PDB file of C-alpha atoms in Angstrom:
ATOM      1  CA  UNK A 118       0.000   0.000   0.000  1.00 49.00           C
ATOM      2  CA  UNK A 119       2.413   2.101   0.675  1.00 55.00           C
ATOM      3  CA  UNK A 120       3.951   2.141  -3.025  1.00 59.00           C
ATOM      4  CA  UNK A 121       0.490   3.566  -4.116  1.00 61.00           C
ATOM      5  CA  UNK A 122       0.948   6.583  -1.994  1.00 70.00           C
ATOM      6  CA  UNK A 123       2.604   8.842  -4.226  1.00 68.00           C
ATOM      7  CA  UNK A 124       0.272   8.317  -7.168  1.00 67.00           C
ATOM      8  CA  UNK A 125      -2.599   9.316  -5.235  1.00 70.00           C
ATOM      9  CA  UNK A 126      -0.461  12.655  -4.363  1.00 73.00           C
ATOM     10  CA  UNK A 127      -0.150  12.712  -8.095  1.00 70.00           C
ATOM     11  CA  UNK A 128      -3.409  12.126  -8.749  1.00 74.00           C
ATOM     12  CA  UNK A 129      -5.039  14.693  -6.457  1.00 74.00           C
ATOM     13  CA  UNK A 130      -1.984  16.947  -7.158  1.00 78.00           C
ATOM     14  CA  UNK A 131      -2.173  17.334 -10.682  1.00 79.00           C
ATOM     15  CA  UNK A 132      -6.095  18.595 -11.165  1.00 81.00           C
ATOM     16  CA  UNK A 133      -4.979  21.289  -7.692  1.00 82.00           C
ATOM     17  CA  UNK A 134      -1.838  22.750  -9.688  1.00 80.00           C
ATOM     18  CA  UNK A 135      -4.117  22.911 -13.464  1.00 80.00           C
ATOM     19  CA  UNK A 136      -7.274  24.685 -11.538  1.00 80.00           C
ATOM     20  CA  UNK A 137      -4.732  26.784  -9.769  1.00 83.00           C
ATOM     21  CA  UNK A 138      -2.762  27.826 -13.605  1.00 81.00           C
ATOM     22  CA  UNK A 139      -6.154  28.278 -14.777  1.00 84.00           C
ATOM     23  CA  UNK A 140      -7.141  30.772 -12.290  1.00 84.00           C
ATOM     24  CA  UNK A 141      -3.891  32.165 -11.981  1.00 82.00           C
ATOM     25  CA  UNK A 142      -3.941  33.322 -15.758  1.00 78.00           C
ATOM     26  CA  UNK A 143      -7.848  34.391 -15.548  1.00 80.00           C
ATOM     27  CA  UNK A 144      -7.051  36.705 -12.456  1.00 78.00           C
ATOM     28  CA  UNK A 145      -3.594  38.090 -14.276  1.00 74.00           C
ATOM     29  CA  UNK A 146      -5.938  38.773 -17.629  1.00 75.00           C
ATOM     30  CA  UNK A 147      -8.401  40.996 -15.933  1.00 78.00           C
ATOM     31  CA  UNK A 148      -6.112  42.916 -13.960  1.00 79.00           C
ATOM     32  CA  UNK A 149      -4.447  43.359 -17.378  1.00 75.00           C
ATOM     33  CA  UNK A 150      -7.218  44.506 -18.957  1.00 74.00           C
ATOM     34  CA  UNK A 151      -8.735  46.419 -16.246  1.00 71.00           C
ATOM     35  CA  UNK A 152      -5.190  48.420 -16.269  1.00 76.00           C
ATOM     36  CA  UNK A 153      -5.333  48.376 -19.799  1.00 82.00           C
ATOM     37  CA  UNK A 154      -8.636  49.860 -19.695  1.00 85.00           C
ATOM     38  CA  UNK A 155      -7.522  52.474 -17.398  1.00 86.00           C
ATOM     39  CA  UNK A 156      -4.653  53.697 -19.192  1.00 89.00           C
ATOM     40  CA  UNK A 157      -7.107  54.596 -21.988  1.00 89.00           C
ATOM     41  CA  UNK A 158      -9.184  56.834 -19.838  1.00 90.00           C
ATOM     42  CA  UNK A 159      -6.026  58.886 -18.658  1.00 92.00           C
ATOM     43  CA  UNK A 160      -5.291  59.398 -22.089  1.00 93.00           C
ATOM     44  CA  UNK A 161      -9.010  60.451 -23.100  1.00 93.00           C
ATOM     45  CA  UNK A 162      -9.224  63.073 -20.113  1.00 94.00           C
ATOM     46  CA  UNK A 163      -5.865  64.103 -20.805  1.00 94.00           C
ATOM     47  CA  UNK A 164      -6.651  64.609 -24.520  1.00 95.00           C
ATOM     48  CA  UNK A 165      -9.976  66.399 -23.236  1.00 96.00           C
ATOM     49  CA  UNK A 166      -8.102  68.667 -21.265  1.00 96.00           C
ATOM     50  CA  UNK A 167      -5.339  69.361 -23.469  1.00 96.00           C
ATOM     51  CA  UNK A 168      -7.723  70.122 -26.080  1.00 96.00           C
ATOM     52  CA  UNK A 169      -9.943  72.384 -24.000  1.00 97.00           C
ATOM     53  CA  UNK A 170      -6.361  74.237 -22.978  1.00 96.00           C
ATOM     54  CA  UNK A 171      -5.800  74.693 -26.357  1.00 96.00           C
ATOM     55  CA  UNK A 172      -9.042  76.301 -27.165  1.00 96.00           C
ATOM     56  CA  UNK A 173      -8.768  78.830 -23.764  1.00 96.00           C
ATOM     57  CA  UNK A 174      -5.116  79.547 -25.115  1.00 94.00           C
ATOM     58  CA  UNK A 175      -6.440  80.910 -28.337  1.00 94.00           C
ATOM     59  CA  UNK A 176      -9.544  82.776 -27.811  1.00 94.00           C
ATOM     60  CA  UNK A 177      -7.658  84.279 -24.613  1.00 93.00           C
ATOM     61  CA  UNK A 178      -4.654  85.153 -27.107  1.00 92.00           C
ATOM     62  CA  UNK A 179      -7.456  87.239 -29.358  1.00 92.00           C
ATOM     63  CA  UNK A 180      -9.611  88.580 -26.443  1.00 92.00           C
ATOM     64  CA  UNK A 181      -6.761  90.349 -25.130  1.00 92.00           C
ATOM     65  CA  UNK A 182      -6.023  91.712 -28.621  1.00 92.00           C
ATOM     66  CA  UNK A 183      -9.563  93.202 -28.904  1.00 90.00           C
ATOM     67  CA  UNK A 184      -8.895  94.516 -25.159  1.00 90.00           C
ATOM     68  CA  UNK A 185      -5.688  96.333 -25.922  1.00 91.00           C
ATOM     69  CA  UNK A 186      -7.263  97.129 -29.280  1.00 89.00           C
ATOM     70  CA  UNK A 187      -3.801  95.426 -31.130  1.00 89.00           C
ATOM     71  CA  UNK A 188      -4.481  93.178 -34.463  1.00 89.00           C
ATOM     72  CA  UNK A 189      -2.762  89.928 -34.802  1.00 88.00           C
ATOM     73  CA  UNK A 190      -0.915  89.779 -37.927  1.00 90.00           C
ATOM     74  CA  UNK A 191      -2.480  86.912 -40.270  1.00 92.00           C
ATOM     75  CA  UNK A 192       0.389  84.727 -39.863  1.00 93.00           C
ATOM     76  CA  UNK A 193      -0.464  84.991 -36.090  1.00 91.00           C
ATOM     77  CA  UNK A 194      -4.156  84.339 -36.772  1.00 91.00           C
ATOM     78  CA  UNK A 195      -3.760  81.480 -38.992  1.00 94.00           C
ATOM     79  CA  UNK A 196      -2.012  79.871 -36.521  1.00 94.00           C
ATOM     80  CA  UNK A 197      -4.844  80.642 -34.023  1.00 91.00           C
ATOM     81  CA  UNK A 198      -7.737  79.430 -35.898  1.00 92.00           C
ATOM     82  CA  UNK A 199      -6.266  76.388 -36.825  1.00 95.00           C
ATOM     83  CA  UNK A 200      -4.909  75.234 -33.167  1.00 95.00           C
ATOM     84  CA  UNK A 201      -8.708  76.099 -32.453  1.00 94.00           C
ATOM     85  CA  UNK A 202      -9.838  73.927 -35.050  1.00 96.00           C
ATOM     86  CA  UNK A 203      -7.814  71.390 -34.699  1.00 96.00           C
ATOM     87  CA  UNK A 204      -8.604  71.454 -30.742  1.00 95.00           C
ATOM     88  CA  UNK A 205     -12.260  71.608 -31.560  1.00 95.00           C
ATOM     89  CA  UNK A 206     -12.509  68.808 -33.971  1.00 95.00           C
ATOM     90  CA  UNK A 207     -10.468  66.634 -31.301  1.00 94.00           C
ATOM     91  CA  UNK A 208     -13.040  67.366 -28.636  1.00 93.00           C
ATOM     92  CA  UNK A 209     -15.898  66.802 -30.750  1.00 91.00           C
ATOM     93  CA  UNK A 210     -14.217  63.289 -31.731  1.00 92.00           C
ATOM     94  CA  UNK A 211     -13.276  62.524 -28.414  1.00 91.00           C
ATOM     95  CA  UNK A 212     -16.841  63.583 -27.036  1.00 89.00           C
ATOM     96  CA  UNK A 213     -18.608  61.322 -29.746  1.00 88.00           C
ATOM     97  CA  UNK A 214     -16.303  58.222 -28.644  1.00 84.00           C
ATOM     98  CA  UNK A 215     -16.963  59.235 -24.803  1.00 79.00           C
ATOM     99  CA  UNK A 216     -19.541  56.486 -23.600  1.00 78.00           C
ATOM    100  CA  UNK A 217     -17.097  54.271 -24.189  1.00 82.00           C
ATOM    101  CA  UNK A 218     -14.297  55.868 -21.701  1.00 88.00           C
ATOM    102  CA  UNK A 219     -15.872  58.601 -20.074  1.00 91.00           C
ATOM    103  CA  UNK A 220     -18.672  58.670 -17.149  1.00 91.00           C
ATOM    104  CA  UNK A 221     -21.882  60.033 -17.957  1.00 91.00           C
ATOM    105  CA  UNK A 222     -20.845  63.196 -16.226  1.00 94.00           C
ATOM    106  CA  UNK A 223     -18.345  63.883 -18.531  1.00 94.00           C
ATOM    107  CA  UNK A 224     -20.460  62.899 -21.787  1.00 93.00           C
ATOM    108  CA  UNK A 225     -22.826  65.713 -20.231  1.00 94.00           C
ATOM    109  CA  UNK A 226     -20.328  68.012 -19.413  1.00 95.00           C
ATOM    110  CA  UNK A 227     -18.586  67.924 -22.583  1.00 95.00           C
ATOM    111  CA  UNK A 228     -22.053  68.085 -24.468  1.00 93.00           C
ATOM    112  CA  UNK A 229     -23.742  70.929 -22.439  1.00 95.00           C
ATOM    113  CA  UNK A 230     -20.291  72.602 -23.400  1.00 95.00           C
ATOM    114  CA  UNK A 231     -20.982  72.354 -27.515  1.00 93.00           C
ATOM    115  CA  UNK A 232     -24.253  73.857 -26.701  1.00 94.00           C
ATOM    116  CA  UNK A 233     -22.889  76.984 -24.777  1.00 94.00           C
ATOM    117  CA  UNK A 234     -19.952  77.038 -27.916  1.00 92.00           C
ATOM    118  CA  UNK A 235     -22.590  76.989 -30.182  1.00 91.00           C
ATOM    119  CA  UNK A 236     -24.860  79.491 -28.585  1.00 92.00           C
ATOM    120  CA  UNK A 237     -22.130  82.069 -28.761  1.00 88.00           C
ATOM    121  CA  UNK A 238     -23.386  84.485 -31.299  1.00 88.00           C
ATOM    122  CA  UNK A 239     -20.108  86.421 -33.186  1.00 88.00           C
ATOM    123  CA  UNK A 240     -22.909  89.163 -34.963  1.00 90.00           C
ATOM    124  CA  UNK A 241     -22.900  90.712 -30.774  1.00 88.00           C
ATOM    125  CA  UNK A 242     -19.656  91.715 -31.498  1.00 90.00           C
ATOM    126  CA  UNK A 243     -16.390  89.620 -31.462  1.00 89.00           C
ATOM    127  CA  UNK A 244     -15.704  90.731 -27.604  1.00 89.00           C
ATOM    128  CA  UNK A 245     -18.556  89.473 -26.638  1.00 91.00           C
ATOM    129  CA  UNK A 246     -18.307  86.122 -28.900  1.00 92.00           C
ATOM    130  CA  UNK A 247     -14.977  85.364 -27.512  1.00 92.00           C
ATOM    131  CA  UNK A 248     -15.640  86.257 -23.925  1.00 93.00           C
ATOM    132  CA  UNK A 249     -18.558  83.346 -23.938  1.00 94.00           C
ATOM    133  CA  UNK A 250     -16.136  81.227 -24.991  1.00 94.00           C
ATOM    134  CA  UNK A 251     -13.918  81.616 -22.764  1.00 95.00           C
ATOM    135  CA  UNK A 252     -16.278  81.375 -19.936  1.00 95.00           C
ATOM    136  CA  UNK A 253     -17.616  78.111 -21.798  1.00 96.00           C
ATOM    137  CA  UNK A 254     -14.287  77.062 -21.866  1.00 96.00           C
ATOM    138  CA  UNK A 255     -13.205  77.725 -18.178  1.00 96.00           C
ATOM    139  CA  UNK A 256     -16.424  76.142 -16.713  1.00 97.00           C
ATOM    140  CA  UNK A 257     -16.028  73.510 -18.715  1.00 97.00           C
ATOM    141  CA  UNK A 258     -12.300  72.315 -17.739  1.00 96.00           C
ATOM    142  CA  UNK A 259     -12.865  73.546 -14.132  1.00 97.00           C
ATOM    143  CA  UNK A 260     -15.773  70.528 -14.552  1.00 97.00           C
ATOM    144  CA  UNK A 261     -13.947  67.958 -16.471  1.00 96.00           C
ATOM    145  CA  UNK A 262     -10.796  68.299 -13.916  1.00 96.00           C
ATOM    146  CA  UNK A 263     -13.131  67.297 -11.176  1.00 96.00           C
ATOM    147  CA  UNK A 264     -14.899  64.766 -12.975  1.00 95.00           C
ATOM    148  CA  UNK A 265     -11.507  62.975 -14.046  1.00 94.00           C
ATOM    149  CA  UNK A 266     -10.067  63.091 -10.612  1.00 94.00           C
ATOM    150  CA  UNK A 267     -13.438  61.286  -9.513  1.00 94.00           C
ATOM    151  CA  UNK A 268     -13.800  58.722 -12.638  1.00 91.00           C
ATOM    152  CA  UNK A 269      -9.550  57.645 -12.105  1.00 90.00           C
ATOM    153  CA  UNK A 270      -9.663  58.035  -8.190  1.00 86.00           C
ATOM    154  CA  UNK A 271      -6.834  60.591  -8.328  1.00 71.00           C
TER     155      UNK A 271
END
């Protein structure tokens, strides 16, 4: 009997050590993806942001102008309208991609922020066009800061 002994502790060892691999790898895939996952919403708030800093950089850069009454040379204002642009259209893609990285917070934030963008009217007089965005723009990142520290846990 006592030659049998070890192929019992092979027997019950060998089904232990494969359910143990198994979970093993399923546990170590998760937190993979769940990292994974994570890494991606960094980069979308961080692209938000960056985008949004962009766009405040700009239409602060020509609101001054019109305050100190100075005109930006075209080479100057080229460059302005297309960071803007580009900024914009990156906001507007990341926005549309948002319900898959971004809490519904942010979705709303982000929308509710195209809507006050949109309602700025440029016939009241470029001043007043640029100073709504700017305030669109400031409530709007002073939102999606908060909302980013909450969604990552920062």
């Amino acid at each position: 009997m006592t030659d049998w002994h070890p192929a019992y502790t092979l027997v019950a060892g060998v089904p232990i050590a494969l359910l143990t691999s198994w979970i093993t790898v399923k546990l170590a895939l998760r937190r993979f993806q769940s990292e994974k996952w994570f890494v991606r919403k960094v980069d979308a708030y961080t692209n938000v942001i960056e985008s949004l800093h962009h766009m405040k950089t700009t239409t602060n850069w020509r609101l001054h102008a019109l305050e100190r009454g100075v005109d930006i040379s075209d080479g100057t204002e080229k460059k302005l309208h297309e960071k803007y642009r580009t900024s914009l259209a990156e906001l507007r893609r990341l926005t549309d991609m948002g319900a898959l990285v971004f809490s519904a917070d942010a979705i709303n934030t982000l929308d509710a922020f195209n809507q006050e963008l949109q309602a700025a009217n440029p016939e009241e007089g470029w001043w007043l066009y640029y100073d709504a965005q700017s305030a669109a723009i400031e409530n709007c990142l002073k939102k999606i800061r908060a909302i980013a520290k909450r969604d990552l846990n920062a």
